Coordinates of C-alpha atoms and ligand atoms in Angstrom, one line a residue:
X1 CA 5.8 -19.3 -16.8
X2 CA 6.1 -17.7 -13.5
X3 CA 2.7 -17.2 -11.8
X4 CA 1.5 -13.6 -12.0
X5 CA 1.4 -13.2 -8.1
X6 CA 5.1 -14.0 -7.9
X7 CA 5.7 -11.3 -10.7
X8 CA 3.6 -8.9 -8.6
X9 CA 5.2 -9.8 -5.2
X10 CA 8.6 -9.2 -7.0
X11 CA 7.5 -5.9 -8.5
X12 CA 6.3 -4.4 -5.2
X13 CA 8.9 -5.8 -2.8
X14 CA 6.8 -8.5 -1.3
X15 CA 9.6 -11.0 -2.2
X16 CA 12.5 -11.3 0.3
X17 CA 16.0 -12.1 -1.0
X18 CA 15.6 -15.6 0.0
X19 CA 12.4 -16.0 -2.2
X20 CA 9.9 -15.9 0.6
X21 CA 7.1 -13.3 0.9
X22 CA 7.2 -10.7 3.5
X23 CA 4.7 -7.8 4.5
X24 CA 5.0 -4.4 2.4
X25 CA 7.2 -1.7 4.0
X26 CA 3.9 0.2 4.7
X27 CA 2.6 -2.7 6.9
X28 CA 5.9 -3.0 8.6
X29 CA 6.2 0.7 9.4
X30 CA 2.6 0.8 10.6
X31 CA 3.2 -2.2 12.9
X32 CA 6.3 -0.3 14.2
X33 CA 4.4 2.8 14.8
X34 CA 1.7 0.9 16.8
X35 CA 4.4 -0.8 18.8
X36 CA 6.2 2.4 19.8
X37 CA 2.9 4.6 19.9
X38 CA 4.5 6.7 17.3
X39 CA 2.8 9.5 15.4
X40 CA 2.1 7.6 12.2
X41 CA 3.2 9.9 9.2
X42 CA 3.9 6.8 7.1
X43 CA 0.5 5.7 5.7
X44 CA -1.1 8.5 3.6
X45 CA -4.8 8.5 4.5
X46 CA -6.8 11.4 6.2
X47 CA -7.4 10.9 10.0
X48 CA -10.7 13.1 9.6
X49 CA -13.7 11.9 7.4
X50 CA -15.1 14.0 4.5
X51 CA -17.9 16.5 4.8
X52 CA -20.7 15.4 6.8
X53 CA -23.3 16.6 4.2
X54 CA -21.7 14.3 1.6
X55 CA -21.8 11.4 4.0
X56 CA -25.4 12.0 4.9
X57 CA -26.3 11.7 1.1
X58 CA -25.0 8.0 1.1
X59 CA -27.1 7.3 4.3
X60 CA -30.1 8.7 2.5
X61 CA -29.4 6.7 -0.7
X62 CA -29.3 3.3 1.5
X63 CA -32.5 4.3 3.1
X64 CA -33.9 5.3 -0.4
X65 CA -33.2 1.8 -1.9
X66 CA -29.8 2.1 -3.6
X67 CA -28.7 -1.1 -2.4
X68 CA -28.5 -3.4 -5.6
X69 CA -26.0 -3.5 -8.5
X70 CA -25.7 -0.3 -10.2
X71 CA -25.1 -0.1 -14.0
X72 CA -21.6 -1.4 -15.0
X73 CA -20.5 2.0 -16.2
X74 CA -21.8 3.7 -13.1
X75 CA -25.2 5.6 -12.5
X76 CA -25.8 8.3 -15.2
X77 CA -26.1 11.2 -12.8
X78 CA -22.5 10.3 -11.6
X79 CA -20.9 10.0 -15.1
X80 CA -22.9 13.3 -16.0
X81 CA -21.3 15.1 -13.0
X82 CA -17.7 13.7 -13.9
X83 CA -18.2 14.8 -17.5
X84 CA -19.4 18.4 -16.2
X85 CA -16.5 18.4 -13.7
X86 CA -13.8 17.8 -16.6
X87 CA -15.7 20.4 -18.7
X88 CA -16.0 23.2 -16.1
X89 CA -12.5 22.6 -14.6
X90 CA -10.4 21.9 -17.7
X91 CA -12.5 22.5 -20.9
X92 CA -12.5 18.7 -21.7
X93 CA -15.7 17.6 -23.6
X94 CA -16.9 14.1 -22.8
X95 CA -20.0 12.2 -23.7
X96 CA -21.2 10.6 -20.4
X97 CA -22.7 7.6 -22.3
X98 CA -19.8 6.5 -23.8
X99 CA -16.6 8.4 -22.6
X100 CA -16.9 7.9 -18.8
X101 CA -16.6 4.8 -16.6
X102 CA -17.2 4.7 -12.9
X103 CA -14.8 2.3 -11.1
X104 CA -14.0 0.8 -7.6
X105 CA -11.6 3.6 -6.8
X106 CA -8.7 4.9 -9.0
X107 CA -7.1 1.5 -8.1
X108 CA -9.6 -0.5 -10.3
X109 CA -9.3 2.2 -13.1
X110 CA -5.6 1.8 -13.2
X111 CA -5.9 -2.1 -13.2
X112 CA -8.3 -2.3 -15.7
X113 CA -6.8 0.2 -18.2
X114 CA -3.4 -1.3 -17.9
X115 CA -4.8 -5.0 -18.1
X116 CA -6.9 -3.8 -21.0
X117 CA -4.1 -2.1 -23.0
X118 CA -0.6 -3.9 -22.1
X119 CA 0.5 -7.3 -22.3
X120 CA 3.6 -9.5 -22.7
X121 CA 6.1 -8.0 -25.0
X122 CA 4.8 -4.4 -24.5
X123 CA 6.7 -1.8 -22.3
X124 CA 4.8 0.4 -20.0
X125 CA 6.8 3.6 -18.9
X126 CA 6.4 5.2 -15.5
X127 CA 8.0 7.9 -13.5
X128 CA 10.3 6.7 -10.6
X129 CA 9.6 6.7 -7.7
X130 CA 6.1 5.3 -8.6
X131 CA 3.0 4.4 -6.6
X132 CA 3.2 0.7 -5.9
X133 CA -0.2 -0.3 -7.5
X134 CA 1.2 1.0 -10.9
X135 CA 4.0 -1.6 -10.7
X136 CA 1.8 -4.2 -9.5
X137 CA -0.7 -3.8 -12.5
X138 CA 2.1 -3.7 -15.0
X139 CA 3.4 -7.0 -13.6
X140 CA -0.2 -8.6 -13.6
X141 CA -0.4 -7.5 -17.2
X142 CA 2.9 -9.4 -17.9
X143 CA 4.3 -6.2 -19.4
X144 CA 7.7 -4.9 -18.8
X145 CA 8.1 -1.8 -16.5
X146 CA 10.5 0.9 -17.8
X147 CA 11.1 4.1 -15.6
X148 CA 12.0 7.7 -16.0
X149 CA 13.5 9.0 -12.8
X150 CA 12.2 12.2 -11.1
X151 CA 15.5 13.7 -9.7
X152 CA 15.6 16.0 -6.5
X153 CA 16.6 19.5 -7.5
X154 CA 16.6 22.9 -6.0
X155 CA 13.1 23.2 -7.7
X156 CA 11.6 20.0 -6.5
X157 CA 11.9 16.5 -7.9
X158 CA 11.9 17.0 -11.7
X159 CA 11.6 14.9 -15.0
X160 CA 15.0 14.3 -16.8
X161 CA 14.3 15.0 -20.5
X162 CA 17.1 12.8 -21.7
X163 CA 15.9 9.8 -19.6
X164 CA 12.4 10.1 -21.0
X165 CA 13.8 10.1 -24.5
X166 CA 15.9 7.0 -23.7
X167 CA 12.8 5.2 -22.0
X168 CA 10.2 5.7 -24.8
X169 CA 10.6 3.6 -27.9
X170 CA 8.9 1.2 -30.5
X171 CA 7.7 -1.2 -27.8
X172 CA 6.2 1.5 -25.5
X173 CA 2.6 0.7 -25.4
X174 CA 1.6 2.9 -22.5
X175 CA 3.0 5.8 -20.7
X176 CA 1.6 6.0 -17.2
X177 CA 1.7 9.5 -15.7
X178 CA 0.9 10.5 -12.0
X179 CA 0.6 14.1 -11.4
X180 CA 0.3 15.6 -8.9
X181 CA 2.9 12.9 -8.0
X182 CA 2.9 10.5 -5.2
X183 CA 5.4 10.2 -3.4
X184 CA 7.3 13.2 -4.3
X185 CA 4.5 15.9 -4.5
X186 CA 5.7 17.0 -7.7
X187 CA 3.2 18.9 -9.8
X188 CA 4.6 18.4 -13.4
X189 CA 5.3 21.7 -15.3
X190 CA 3.8 22.7 -18.6
X191 CA 7.3 21.8 -20.2
X192 CA 7.4 18.5 -18.6
X193 CA 3.8 17.6 -19.8
X194 CA 4.7 18.8 -23.3
X195 CA 7.7 16.5 -23.5
X196 CA 5.6 13.6 -22.4
X197 CA 2.9 14.4 -24.9
X198 CA 5.6 14.6 -27.7
X199 CA 7.1 11.3 -26.7
X200 CA 3.6 9.7 -26.8
X201 CA 2.7 10.9 -30.0
X202 CA 6.1 10.1 -31.6
X203 CA 5.6 6.2 -30.7
X204 CA 1.8 6.3 -30.8
X205 CA 1.5 5.2 -27.2
X206 CA -1.7 5.5 -25.1
X207 CA -1.3 7.8 -22.0
X208 CA -2.8 6.9 -18.7
X209 CA -2.8 9.6 -16.2
X210 CA -3.4 9.1 -12.4
X211 CA -4.8 12.4 -11.2
X212 CA -6.2 11.5 -7.9
X213 CA -4.5 14.6 -6.2
X214 CA -5.7 17.0 -9.1
X215 CA -7.3 19.5 -6.6
X216 CA -4.7 19.2 -3.9
X217 CA -2.2 21.7 -5.3
X218 CA -0.5 24.6 -3.3
X219 CA 1.2 28.1 -3.8
X220 CA -1.2 28.9 -6.7
X221 CA 0.1 25.9 -8.8
X222 CA -2.6 24.4 -10.7
X223 CA -2.9 20.8 -12.2
X224 CA -3.2 20.5 -15.9
X225 CA -4.6 17.2 -17.4
X226 CA -2.3 15.8 -20.0
X227 CA -5.5 15.0 -22.0
X228 CA -5.9 19.0 -22.7
X229 CA -2.5 18.9 -24.6
X230 CA -2.6 19.1 -28.3
X231 CA -3.0 15.7 -29.9
X232 CA -3.6 14.0 -26.4
X233 CA -7.4 13.8 -26.0
X234 CA -7.6 10.9 -28.5
X235 CA -5.0 8.9 -26.8
X236 CA -5.4 9.7 -23.2
X237 CA -7.2 7.9 -20.3
X238 CA -7.6 10.3 -17.3
X239 CA -8.2 8.7 -14.0
X240 CA -9.4 10.3 -10.7
X241 CA -11.4 9.4 -7.7
X242 CA -13.5 10.9 -4.9
X243 CA -11.2 9.3 -2.2
X244 CA -8.4 11.9 -2.0
X245 CA -10.6 14.9 -3.2
X246 CA -13.3 14.5 -0.5
X247 CA -11.3 12.7 2.2
X248 CA -13.7 9.5 1.7
X249 CA -10.8 7.0 0.7
X250 CA -13.1 4.1 1.9
X251 CA -15.8 4.7 -0.5
X252 CA -13.7 3.5 -3.4
X253 CA -15.6 5.6 -6.1
X254 CA -13.1 6.3 -8.8
X255 CA -13.5 6.9 -12.7
X256 CA -11.7 6.9 -15.8
X257 CA -12.5 9.0 -18.9
X258 CA -11.4 9.3 -22.5
X259 CA -12.3 8.2 -26.1
X260 CA -15.1 5.7 -26.3
X261 CA -13.0 3.0 -28.1
X262 CA -10.4 3.0 -25.2
X263 CA -13.3 3.2 -22.5
X264 CA -14.9 0.1 -24.2
X265 CA -11.5 -1.8 -23.7
X266 CA -11.3 -0.9 -20.3
X267 CA -15.0 -2.0 -19.5
X268 CA -14.1 -5.4 -21.0
X269 CA -11.8 -5.9 -18.1
X270 CA -13.5 -4.0 -15.4
X271 CA -16.9 -6.0 -16.0
X272 CA -15.1 -9.0 -14.7
X273 CA -13.0 -7.4 -11.9
X274 CA -15.9 -6.0 -9.9
X275 CA -18.7 -5.4 -12.6
X276 CA -20.0 -2.6 -10.4
X277 CA -20.1 -1.3 -7.0
X278 CA -20.6 1.5 -4.5
X279 CA -24.3 1.8 -5.2
X280 CA -25.4 4.2 -2.3
X281 CA -21.9 6.2 -2.7
X282 CA -22.4 7.1 -6.3
X283 CA -25.2 9.5 -6.0
X284 CA -23.5 11.1 -3.1
X285 CA -20.4 11.5 -5.0
X286 CA -22.5 13.0 -8.1
X287 CA -23.7 15.8 -5.7
X288 CA -20.1 16.3 -4.1
X289 CA -18.8 16.9 -7.5
X290 CA -21.3 19.3 -8.5
X291 CA -21.8 21.3 -5.2
X292 CA -18.7 20.5 -3.2
X293 CA -16.3 22.9 -4.6
X294 CA -16.0 25.0 -1.3
X295 CA -15.2 21.8 0.8
X296 CA -12.4 21.0 -1.7
X297 CA -10.9 24.5 -1.5
X298 CA -11.1 24.4 2.3
X299 CA -9.2 21.1 2.3
X300 CA -6.7 22.3 -0.1
X301 CA -5.9 25.5 2.0
X302 CA -6.0 23.5 5.3
X303 CA -3.5 20.9 3.8
X304 CA -1.2 23.7 2.5
X305 CA -1.1 25.0 6.2
X306 CA -0.2 21.5 7.6
X307 CA 2.3 21.0 4.8
X308 CA 4.0 24.4 6.1
X309 CA 3.8 23.2 9.6
X310 CA 5.6 19.8 8.8
X311 CA 8.1 21.4 6.5
X312 CA 9.2 23.9 9.1
X313 CA 9.5 21.1 11.8
X314 CA 11.6 18.8 9.6
X315 CA 13.9 21.7 8.7
X316 CA 14.3 22.7 12.2
X317 CA 15.1 19.1 13.1
X318 CA 17.9 19.0 10.6
X319 CA 16.3 17.5 7.5
X320 CA 16.9 18.7 3.9
X321 CA 13.3 19.2 2.6
X322 CA 11.9 19.2 -0.7
X323 CA 8.8 21.5 -0.7
X324 CA 5.8 19.6 -2.4
X325 CA 3.7 21.5 -5.0
X326 CA 0.7 19.1 -4.1
X327 CA -0.5 15.8 -2.6
X328 CA -0.5 14.8 1.0
X329 CA 3.3 14.1 1.1
X330 CA 6.7 15.7 1.8
X331 CA 10.0 14.3 1.0
X332 CA 13.0 14.6 3.2
X333 CA 16.7 13.8 2.9
X334 CA 17.7 12.0 6.2
X335 CA 21.6 12.1 5.2
X336 CA 22.4 14.1 8.4
X337 CA 21.1 11.3 10.6
X338 CA 22.6 8.3 8.7
X339 CA 25.4 6.3 10.3
X340 CA 27.2 3.0 9.6
X341 CA 24.5 1.2 11.6
X342 CA 21.8 3.2 9.9
X343 CA 23.1 3.7 6.4
X344 CA 19.9 4.6 4.3
X345 CA 16.3 5.8 4.4
X346 CA 15.0 2.3 4.9
X347 CA 17.2 1.8 8.0
X348 CA 16.2 5.3 9.4
X349 CA 12.5 4.6 8.8
X350 CA 12.7 1.3 10.6
X351 CA 14.6 3.0 13.7
X352 CA 12.5 6.3 13.8
X353 CA 9.5 5.0 15.7
X354 CA 11.7 3.8 18.6
X355 CA 14.1 6.6 18.3
X356 CA 11.8 9.5 18.1
X357 CA 8.1 8.3 18.1
X358 CA 7.3 9.1 14.6
X359 CA 6.9 6.8 11.6
X360 CA 7.7 7.6 7.9
X361 CA 8.4 5.5 4.8
X362 CA 11.6 5.2 2.7
X363 CA 11.4 6.5 -0.9
X364 CA 13.5 3.5 -2.0
X365 CA 9.9 1.5 -1.4
X366 CA 8.5 3.5 -4.4
X367 CA 11.6 2.3 -6.6
X368 CA 12.4 -0.6 -8.6
X369 CA 14.7 -2.8 -6.3
X370 CA 18.2 -2.1 -7.1
X371 CA 17.6 0.6 -9.6
X372 CA 19.7 3.5 -10.2
X373 CA 16.9 5.8 -8.8
X374 CA 16.6 3.3 -5.8
X375 CA 20.4 4.2 -5.2
X376 CA 20.0 7.9 -5.8
X377 CA 17.0 8.3 -3.4
X378 CA 18.3 5.8 -0.9
X379 CA 18.7 8.5 1.8
X380 CA 15.3 9.9 1.3
X381 CA 11.9 9.4 3.3
X382 CA 8.4 10.4 2.9
X383 CA 6.2 11.9 5.6
X384 CA 2.4 12.6 5.3
X385 CA 0.6 15.6 6.6
X386 CA -2.8 14.6 5.9
X387 CA -3.1 14.3 9.8
X388 CA -4.7 16.7 12.3
X389 CA -2.4 19.6 13.4
X390 CA -2.1 18.2 17.0
X391 CA -0.6 15.1 15.4
X392 CA 1.6 17.0 13.3
X393 CA 2.7 19.2 16.2
X394 CA 3.5 16.3 18.4
X395 CA 5.5 14.6 15.6
X396 CA 7.5 17.9 15.0
X397 CA 8.3 18.2 18.7
X398 CA 9.5 14.7 18.9
X399 CA 11.7 15.1 15.7
X400 CA 13.6 18.0 17.5
X401 CA 15.1 15.2 19.8
X402 CA 16.8 14.2 16.8
X403 CA 18.6 17.4 16.3
X404 CA 22.4 16.8 16.1
X405 CA 24.1 18.8 18.8
Ligands
LIG501 C1 -4.4 6.7 -3.2 C2 -4.0 6.7 -4.6 C3 -4.6 6.0 -5.4 C4 -5.8 5.1 -5.0 O1 -7.0 5.7 -5.2 P1 -8.5 4.9 -4.8 O2 -9.5 5.8 -5.4 O3 -8.5 4.9 -3.3 O4 -8.3 3.7 -5.3 C5 -4.2 5.9 -6.7 N1 -3.0 6.6 -7.2 C6 -2.3 7.4 -6.2 C7 -1.2 8.0 -6.8 C8 -2.7 7.5 -5.0 O5 -1.9 8.1 -4.1

């Protein structure tokens, strides 16, 4: 059997064509951004920390003695706050004792859920492009990754219903859905969610949802958890995290909620990944979830303004832009700038730091190597707008230099 790390390396582009390992495209782009002092719109983490009052609560918790292992499921006040958040925002009823689990970020919740529920011989369906850790966890589980493309249309990147029907079958064990979606910024529509729910019920698959951008939606769009659709609560694990919602990505406090039997399975794995963690952050996040609504709304509104700034700048520079309904990201078609020496988004992204002093990442980095979606999205790149306005303005000015005369 191939060792699992090789499968993970293969699934995430860490394996070069000659079989050697190489850095991820994200590391490569960040290194190029540093070398050319480029505005780094490649890596998607905020350049401003979350609200001071929340950070102060963590400091108080350390002083107050929250420094030893918290309970494996997470402290009860945080599980209660998560259950209350799901109830007040979405009408989802959860028992904090048995149906909520605190994890080391959404990343651990994803890993533990996939490892718990899928294995060799199973298929796990995701959208494509996909967040790299989804592919990595499927490979770790030894399961097979099957994808459904999100295709660029005048109305954003949309799910292809035919492709969904073709992808889901008797071997489908899990359907892993990410909405709002990284990297495309798509907020799945009611109809798209309905099709996914229908497909899951038909083959009796469990659905795992990655909803870390649940509050970061724009233009009056709102996020609907799949767990709220008819027949879905009993088969859905819902994952989110404090990282994106409160600009505290380094705290790594995430959570997964769903039926007690599924949570029990996830705990069996999570217990031996980290057991527990983030003792002083847990009480701070509990308060943030309960009392931080104004801060979340402010972040959402400021992100919408920053999105508009970047979208306008990219258009002026000559890109075809897909306006995202949520997340930290905007995708742009770089076709007008491609040449025989720079034939695709990957080559464009590698050249851009030197050419214009801006860094981005190619969408092909979020696709299975050599897939039809990778080919279709070859000219596309992703920029983040979760940077301060001055950085975005600098990036936009620099991109003007690209304008074809
Ligand atoms: C950032 C991100 C995560 C990771 O969340 P953490 O809480 O930092 O582990 C998971 N899924 C998606 C789609 C993300 O963009």
